[in-house]
PDB file of C-alpha atoms in Angstrom:
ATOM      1  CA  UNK A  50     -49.265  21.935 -30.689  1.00  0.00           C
ATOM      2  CA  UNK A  51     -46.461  22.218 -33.420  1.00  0.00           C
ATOM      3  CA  UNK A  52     -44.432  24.184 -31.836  1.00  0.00           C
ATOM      4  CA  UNK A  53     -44.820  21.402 -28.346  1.00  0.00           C
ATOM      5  CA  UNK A  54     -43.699  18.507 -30.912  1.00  0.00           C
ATOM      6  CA  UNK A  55     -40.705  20.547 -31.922  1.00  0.00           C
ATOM      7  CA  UNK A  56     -39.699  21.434 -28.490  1.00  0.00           C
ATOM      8  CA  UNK A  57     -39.872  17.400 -26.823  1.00  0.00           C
ATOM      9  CA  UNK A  58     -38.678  15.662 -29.971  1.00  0.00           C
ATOM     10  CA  UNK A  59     -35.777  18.714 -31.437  1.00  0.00           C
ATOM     11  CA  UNK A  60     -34.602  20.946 -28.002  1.00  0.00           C
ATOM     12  CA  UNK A  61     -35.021  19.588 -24.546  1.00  0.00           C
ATOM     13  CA  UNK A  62     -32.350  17.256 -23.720  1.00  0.00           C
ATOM     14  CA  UNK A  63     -32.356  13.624 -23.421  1.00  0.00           C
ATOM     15  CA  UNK A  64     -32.943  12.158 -19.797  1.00  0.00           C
ATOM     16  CA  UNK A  65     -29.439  10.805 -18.665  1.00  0.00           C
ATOM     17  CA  UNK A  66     -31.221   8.034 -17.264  1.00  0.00           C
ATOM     18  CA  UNK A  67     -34.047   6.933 -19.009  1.00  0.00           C
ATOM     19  CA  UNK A  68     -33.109   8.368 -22.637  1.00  0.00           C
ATOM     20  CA  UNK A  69     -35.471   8.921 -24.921  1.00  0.00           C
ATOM     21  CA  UNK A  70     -38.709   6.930 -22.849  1.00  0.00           C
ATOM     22  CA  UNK A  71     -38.669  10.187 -20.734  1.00  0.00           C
ATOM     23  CA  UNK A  72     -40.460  12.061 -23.473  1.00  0.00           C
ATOM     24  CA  UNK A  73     -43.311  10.348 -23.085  1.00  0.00           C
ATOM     25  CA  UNK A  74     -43.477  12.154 -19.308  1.00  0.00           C
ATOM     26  CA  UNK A  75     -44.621  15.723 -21.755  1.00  0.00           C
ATOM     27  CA  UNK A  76     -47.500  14.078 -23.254  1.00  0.00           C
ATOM     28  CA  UNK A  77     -48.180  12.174 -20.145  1.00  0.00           C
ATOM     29  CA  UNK A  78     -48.480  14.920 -17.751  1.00  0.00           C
ATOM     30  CA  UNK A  79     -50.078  17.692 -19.326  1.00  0.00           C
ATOM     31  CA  UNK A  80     -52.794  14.453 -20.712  1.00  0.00           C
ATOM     32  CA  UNK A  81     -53.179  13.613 -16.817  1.00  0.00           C
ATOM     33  CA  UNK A  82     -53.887  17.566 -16.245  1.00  0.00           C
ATOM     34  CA  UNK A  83     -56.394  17.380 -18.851  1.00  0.00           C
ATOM     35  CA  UNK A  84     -58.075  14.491 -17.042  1.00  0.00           C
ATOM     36  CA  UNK A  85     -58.302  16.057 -14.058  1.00  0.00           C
ATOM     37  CA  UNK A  86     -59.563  19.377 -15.424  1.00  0.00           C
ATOM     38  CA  UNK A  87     -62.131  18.191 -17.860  1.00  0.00           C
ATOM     39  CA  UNK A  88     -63.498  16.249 -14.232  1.00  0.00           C
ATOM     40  CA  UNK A  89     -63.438  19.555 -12.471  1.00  0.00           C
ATOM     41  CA  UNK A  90     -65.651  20.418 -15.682  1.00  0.00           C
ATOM     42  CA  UNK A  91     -68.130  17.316 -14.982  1.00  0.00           C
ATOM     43  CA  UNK A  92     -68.109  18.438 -10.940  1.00  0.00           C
ATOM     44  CA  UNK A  93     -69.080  22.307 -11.668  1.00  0.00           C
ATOM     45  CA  UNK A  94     -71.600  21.571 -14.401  1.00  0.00           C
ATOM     46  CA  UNK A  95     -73.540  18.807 -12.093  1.00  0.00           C
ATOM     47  CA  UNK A  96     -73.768  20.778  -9.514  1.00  0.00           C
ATOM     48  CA  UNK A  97     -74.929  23.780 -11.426  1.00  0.00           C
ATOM     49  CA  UNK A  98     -77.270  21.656 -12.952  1.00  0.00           C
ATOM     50  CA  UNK A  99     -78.686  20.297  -9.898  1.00  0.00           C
ATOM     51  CA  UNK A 100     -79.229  23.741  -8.594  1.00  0.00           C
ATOM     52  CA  UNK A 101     -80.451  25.449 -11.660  1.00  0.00           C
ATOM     53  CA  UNK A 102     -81.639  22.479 -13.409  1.00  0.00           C
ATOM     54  CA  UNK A 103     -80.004  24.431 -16.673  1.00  0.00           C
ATOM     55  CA  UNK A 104     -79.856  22.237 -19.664  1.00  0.00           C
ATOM     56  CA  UNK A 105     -76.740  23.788 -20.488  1.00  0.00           C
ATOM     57  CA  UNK A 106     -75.128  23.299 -17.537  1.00  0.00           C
ATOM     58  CA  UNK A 107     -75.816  19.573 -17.885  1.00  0.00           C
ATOM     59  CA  UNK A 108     -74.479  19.415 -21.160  1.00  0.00           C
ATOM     60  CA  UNK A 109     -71.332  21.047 -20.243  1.00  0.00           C
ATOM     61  CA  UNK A 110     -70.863  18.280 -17.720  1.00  0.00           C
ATOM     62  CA  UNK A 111     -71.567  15.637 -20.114  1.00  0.00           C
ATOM     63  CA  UNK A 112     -69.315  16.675 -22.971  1.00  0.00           C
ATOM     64  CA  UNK A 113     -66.399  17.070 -20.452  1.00  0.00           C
ATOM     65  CA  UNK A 114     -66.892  13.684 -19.173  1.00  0.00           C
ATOM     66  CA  UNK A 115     -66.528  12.470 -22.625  1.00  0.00           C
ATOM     67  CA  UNK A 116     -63.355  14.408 -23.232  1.00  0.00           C
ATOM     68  CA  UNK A 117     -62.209  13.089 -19.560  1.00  0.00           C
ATOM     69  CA  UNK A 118     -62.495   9.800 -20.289  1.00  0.00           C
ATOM     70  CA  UNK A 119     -60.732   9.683 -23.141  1.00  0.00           C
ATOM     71  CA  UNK A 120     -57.601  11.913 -22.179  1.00  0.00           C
ATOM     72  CA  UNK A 121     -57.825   9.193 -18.746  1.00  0.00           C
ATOM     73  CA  UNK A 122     -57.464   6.021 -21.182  1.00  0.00           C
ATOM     74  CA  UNK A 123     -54.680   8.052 -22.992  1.00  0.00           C
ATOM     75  CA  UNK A 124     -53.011   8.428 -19.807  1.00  0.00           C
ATOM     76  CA  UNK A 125     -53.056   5.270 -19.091  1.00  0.00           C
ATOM     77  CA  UNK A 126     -51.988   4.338 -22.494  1.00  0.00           C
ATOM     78  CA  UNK A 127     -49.025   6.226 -22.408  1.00  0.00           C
ATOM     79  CA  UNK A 128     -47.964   5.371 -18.629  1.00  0.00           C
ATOM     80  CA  UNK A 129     -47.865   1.448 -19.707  1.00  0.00           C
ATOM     81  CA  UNK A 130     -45.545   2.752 -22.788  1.00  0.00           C
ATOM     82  CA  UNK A 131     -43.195   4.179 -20.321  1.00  0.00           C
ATOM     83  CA  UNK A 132     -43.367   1.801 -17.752  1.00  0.00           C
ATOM     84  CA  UNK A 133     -42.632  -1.071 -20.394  1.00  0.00           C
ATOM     85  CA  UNK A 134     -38.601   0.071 -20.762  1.00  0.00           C
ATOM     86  CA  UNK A 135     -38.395   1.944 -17.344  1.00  0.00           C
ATOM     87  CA  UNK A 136     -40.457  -0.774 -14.776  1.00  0.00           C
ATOM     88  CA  UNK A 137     -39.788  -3.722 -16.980  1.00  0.00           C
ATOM     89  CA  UNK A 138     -43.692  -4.340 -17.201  1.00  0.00           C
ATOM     90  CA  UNK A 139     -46.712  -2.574 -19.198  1.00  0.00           C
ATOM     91  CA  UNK A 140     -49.032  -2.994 -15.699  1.00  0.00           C
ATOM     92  CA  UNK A 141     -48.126  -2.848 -12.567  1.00  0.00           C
ATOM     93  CA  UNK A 142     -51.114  -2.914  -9.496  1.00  0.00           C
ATOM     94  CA  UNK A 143     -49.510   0.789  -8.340  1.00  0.00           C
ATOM     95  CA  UNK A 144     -51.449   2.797  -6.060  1.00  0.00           C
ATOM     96  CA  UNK A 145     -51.248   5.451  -8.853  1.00  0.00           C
ATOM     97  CA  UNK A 146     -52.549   2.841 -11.209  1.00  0.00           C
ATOM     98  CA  UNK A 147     -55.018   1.329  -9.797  1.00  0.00           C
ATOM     99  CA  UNK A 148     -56.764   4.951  -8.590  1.00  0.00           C
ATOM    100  CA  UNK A 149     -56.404   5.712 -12.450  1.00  0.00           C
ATOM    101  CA  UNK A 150     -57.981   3.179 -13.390  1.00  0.00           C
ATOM    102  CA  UNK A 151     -61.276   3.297 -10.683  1.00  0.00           C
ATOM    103  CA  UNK A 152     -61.525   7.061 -12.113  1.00  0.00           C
ATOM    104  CA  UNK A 153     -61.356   5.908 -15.899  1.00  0.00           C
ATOM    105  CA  UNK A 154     -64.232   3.111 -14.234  1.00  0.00           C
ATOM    106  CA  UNK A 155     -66.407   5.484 -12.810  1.00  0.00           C
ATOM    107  CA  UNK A 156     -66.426   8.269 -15.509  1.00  0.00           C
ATOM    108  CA  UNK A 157     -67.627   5.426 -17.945  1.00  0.00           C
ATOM    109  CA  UNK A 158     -69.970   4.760 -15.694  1.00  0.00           C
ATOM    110  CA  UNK A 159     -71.082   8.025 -15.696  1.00  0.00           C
ATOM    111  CA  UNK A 160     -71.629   8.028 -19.611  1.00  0.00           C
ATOM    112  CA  UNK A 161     -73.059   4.574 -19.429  1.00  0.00           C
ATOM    113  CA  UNK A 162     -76.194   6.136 -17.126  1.00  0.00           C
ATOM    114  CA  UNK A 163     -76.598   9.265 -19.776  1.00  0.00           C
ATOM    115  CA  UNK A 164     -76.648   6.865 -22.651  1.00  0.00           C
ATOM    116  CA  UNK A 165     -79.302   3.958 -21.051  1.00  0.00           C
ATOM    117  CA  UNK A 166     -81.487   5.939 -18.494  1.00  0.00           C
ATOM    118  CA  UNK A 167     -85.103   6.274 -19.692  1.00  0.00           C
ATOM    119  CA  UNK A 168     -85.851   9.894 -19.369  1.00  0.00           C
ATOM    120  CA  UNK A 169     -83.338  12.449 -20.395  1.00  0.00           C
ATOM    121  CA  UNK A 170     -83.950  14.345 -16.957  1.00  0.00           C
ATOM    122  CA  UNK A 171     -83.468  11.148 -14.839  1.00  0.00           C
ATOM    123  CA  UNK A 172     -80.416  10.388 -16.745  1.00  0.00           C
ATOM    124  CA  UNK A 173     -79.134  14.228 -15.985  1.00  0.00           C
ATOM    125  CA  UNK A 174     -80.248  13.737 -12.301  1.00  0.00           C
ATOM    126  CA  UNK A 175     -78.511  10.468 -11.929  1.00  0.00           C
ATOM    127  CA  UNK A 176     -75.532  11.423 -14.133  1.00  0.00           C
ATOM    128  CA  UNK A 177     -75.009  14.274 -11.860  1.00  0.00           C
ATOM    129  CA  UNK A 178     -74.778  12.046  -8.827  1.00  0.00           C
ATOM    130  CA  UNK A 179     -72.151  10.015 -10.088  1.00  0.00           C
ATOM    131  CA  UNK A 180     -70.333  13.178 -11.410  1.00  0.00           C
ATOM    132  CA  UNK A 181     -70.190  14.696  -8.251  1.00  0.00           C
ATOM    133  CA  UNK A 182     -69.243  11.724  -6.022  1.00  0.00           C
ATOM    134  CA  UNK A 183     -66.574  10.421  -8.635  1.00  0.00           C
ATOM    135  CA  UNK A 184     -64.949  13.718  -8.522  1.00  0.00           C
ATOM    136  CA  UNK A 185     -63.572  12.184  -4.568  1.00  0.00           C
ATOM    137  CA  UNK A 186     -61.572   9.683  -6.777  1.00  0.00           C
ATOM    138  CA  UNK A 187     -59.787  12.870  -8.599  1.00  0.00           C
ATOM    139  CA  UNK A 188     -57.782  14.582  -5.519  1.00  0.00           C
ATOM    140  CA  UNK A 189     -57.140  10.684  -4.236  1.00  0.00           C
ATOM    141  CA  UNK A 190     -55.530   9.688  -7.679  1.00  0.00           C
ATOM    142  CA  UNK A 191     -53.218  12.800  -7.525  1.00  0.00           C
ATOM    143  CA  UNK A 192     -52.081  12.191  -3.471  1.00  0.00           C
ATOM    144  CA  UNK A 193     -51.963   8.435  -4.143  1.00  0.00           C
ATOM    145  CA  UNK A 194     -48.071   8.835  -4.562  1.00  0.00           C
ATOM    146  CA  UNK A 195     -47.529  10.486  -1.283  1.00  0.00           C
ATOM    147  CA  UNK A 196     -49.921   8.606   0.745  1.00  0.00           C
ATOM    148  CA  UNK A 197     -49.102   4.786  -0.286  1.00  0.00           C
ATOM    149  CA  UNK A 198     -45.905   3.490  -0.980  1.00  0.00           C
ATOM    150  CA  UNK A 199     -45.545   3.323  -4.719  1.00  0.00           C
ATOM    151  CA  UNK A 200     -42.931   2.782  -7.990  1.00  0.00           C
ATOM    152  CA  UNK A 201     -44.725   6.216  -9.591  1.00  0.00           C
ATOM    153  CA  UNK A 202     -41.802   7.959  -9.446  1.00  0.00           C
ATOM    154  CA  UNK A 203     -42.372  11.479  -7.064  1.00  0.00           C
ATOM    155  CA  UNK A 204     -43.505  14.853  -8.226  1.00  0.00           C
ATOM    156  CA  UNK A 205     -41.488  16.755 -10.024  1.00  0.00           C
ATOM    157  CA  UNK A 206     -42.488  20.040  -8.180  1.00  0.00           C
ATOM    158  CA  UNK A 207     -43.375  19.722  -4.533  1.00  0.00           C
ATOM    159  CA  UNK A 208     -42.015  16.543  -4.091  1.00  0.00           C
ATOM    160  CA  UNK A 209     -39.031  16.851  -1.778  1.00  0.00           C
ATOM    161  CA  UNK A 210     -35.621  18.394  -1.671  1.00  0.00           C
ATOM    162  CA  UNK A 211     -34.635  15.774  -4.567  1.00  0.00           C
ATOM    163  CA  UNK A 212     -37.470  16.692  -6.684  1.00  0.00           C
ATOM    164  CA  UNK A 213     -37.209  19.694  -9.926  1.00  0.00           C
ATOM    165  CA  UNK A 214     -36.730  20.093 -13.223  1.00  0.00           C
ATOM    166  CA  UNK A 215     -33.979  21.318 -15.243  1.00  0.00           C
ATOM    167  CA  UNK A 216     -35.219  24.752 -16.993  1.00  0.00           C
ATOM    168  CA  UNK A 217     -35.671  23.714 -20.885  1.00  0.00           C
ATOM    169  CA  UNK A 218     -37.627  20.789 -19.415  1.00  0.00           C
ATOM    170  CA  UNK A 219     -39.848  22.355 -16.922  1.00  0.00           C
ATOM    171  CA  UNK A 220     -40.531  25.390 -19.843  1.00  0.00           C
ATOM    172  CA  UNK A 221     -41.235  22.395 -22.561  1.00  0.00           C
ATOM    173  CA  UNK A 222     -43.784  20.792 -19.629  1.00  0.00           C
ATOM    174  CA  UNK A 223     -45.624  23.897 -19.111  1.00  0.00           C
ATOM    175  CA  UNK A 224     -45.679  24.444 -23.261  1.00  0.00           C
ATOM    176  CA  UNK A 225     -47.152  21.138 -23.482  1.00  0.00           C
ATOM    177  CA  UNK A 226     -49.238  21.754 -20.364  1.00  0.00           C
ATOM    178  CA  UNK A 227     -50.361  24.984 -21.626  1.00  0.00           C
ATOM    179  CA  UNK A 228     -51.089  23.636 -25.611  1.00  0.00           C
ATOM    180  CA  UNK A 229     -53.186  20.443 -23.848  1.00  0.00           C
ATOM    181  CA  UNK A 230     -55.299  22.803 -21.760  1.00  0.00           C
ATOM    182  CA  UNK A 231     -56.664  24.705 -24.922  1.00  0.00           C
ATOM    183  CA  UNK A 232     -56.932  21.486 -27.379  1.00  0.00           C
ATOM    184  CA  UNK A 233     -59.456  20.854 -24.611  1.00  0.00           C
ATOM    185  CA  UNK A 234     -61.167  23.911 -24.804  1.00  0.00           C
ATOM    186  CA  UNK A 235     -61.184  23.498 -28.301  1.00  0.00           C
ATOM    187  CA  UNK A 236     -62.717  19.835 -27.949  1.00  0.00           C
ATOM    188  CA  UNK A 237     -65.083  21.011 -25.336  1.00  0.00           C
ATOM    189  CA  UNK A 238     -66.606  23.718 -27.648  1.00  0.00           C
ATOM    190  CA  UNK A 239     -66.680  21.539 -30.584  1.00  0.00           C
ATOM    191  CA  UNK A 240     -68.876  18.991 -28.469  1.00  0.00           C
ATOM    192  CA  UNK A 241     -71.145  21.274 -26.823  1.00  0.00           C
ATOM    193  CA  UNK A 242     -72.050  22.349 -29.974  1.00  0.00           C
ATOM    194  CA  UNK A 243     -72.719  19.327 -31.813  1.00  0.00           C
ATOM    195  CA  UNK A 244     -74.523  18.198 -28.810  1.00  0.00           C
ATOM    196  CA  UNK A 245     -76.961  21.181 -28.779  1.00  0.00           C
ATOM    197  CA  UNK A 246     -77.685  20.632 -32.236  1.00  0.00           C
ATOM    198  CA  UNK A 247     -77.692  16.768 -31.041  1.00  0.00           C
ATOM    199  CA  UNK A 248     -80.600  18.173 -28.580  1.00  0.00           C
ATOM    200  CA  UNK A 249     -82.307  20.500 -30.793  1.00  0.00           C
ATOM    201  CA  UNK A 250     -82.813  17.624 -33.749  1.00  0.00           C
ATOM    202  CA  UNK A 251     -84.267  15.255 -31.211  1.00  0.00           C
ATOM    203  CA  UNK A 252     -87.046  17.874 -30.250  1.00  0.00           C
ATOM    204  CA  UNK A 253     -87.926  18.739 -33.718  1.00  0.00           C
ATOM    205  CA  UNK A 254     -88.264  14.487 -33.944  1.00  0.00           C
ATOM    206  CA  UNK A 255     -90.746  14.623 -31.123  1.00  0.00           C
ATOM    207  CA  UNK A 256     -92.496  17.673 -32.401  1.00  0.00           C
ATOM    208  CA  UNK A 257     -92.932  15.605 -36.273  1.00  0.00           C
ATOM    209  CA  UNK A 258     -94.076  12.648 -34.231  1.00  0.00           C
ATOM    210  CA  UNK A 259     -96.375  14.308 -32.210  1.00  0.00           C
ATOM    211  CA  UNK A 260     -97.918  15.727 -35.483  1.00  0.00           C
ATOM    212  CA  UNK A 261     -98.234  12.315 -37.265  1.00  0.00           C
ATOM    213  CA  UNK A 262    -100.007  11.492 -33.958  1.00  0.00           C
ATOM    214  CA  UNK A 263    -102.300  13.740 -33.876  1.00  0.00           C
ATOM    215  CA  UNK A 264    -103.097  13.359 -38.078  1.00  0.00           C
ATOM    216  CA  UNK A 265    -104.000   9.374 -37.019  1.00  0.00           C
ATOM    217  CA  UNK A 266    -105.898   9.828 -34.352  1.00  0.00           C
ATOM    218  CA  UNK A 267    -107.903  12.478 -36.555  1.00  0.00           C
TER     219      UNK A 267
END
């Protein structure tokens, strides 16, 4: 990650047209990548888990939609604080925007089921459900920009003859791209484990209060 910060803020050039506000675009982008991945993550482990019904599977989904929704918000956060100086405004009702924003909605959502639902194996069910079917939002939040009519400005590669990056700025990208995608593996273990232990405390709860049970009704 050091050597990403040295590479936006000390060797790729300035944007002739946006100055220094373009640097936000290599936090931006790889964060939006993230996003998108850790989602991927929430899709694979529900489905897994609805198939196999493997705990671990489950909690692979959930700790990925944690780590989703906050690189999502983050995206967001850091669009607004380019948009500001470039746009004129921190919000704008863009198609990109507005998708962005139903996916950050509907991953919440998703963590607001886990946390509530009675039964941790109805909440896993139901969590699932809403892990799968907000994955749709995903691939609509990335084609928003060529389906609708938007100010997002248009991919830098495979959007059109005019699109492309000049070569110290597509390398820094795909540094940044590439340092994101393992802070997120990094995250991802991190919280599986914790949550296991999470898991494994809660049963050892139940067991002890099983026990004092049992002593009172004796």
């Amino acid at each position: 990650m050091g050597v990403t910060l040295y590479l936006i803020f000390m060797w790729v050039p300035m944007d002739a047209e946006q100055k220094d506000a373009q640097r936000i675009f290599y936090f931006h982008v790889p964060m939006a990548w993230v996003a998108f991945l850790a989602f991927f993550g929430v899709f694979v482990g529900s489905v897994v888990y609805l198939w196999k019904r493997d705990v671990a599977w489950d909690r692979f989904a959930y700790c990925s939609g944690e780590i989703g929704v906050v690189f999502t918000f983050l995206v967001l956060m850091t669009g607004s604080i380019w948009a500001k100086p470039i746009w004129g405004a921190w919000w704008t009702w863009d198609p990109r925007l507005t998708t962005t924003a139903m996916l950050l909605m509907i991953y919440i959502s998703y963590l607001l089921i886990r946390a509530y639902a009675a039964q941790d194996a109805q909440a896993a069910r139901f969590g699932a459900v809403v892990g799968i079917v907000g994955f749709v939002d995903v691939p609509i939040v990335y084609m928003s920009i060529r389906w609708w009519r938007t100010m997002h400005p248009a991919p830098v590669i495979g959007g059109g003859p005019d699109s492309g990056l000049d070569v110290t700025m597509l390398a820094t990208l795909l540094v940044s791209v590439l340092a994101f995608t393992l802070f997120y593996l990094l995250l991802l273990r991190q919280r599986m484990a914790i949550k296991k232990m999470e898991h494994e405390l809660e049963g050892m709860r139940y067991e002890l209060e099983m026990e004092d049970a049992e002593k009172w009704a004796i």
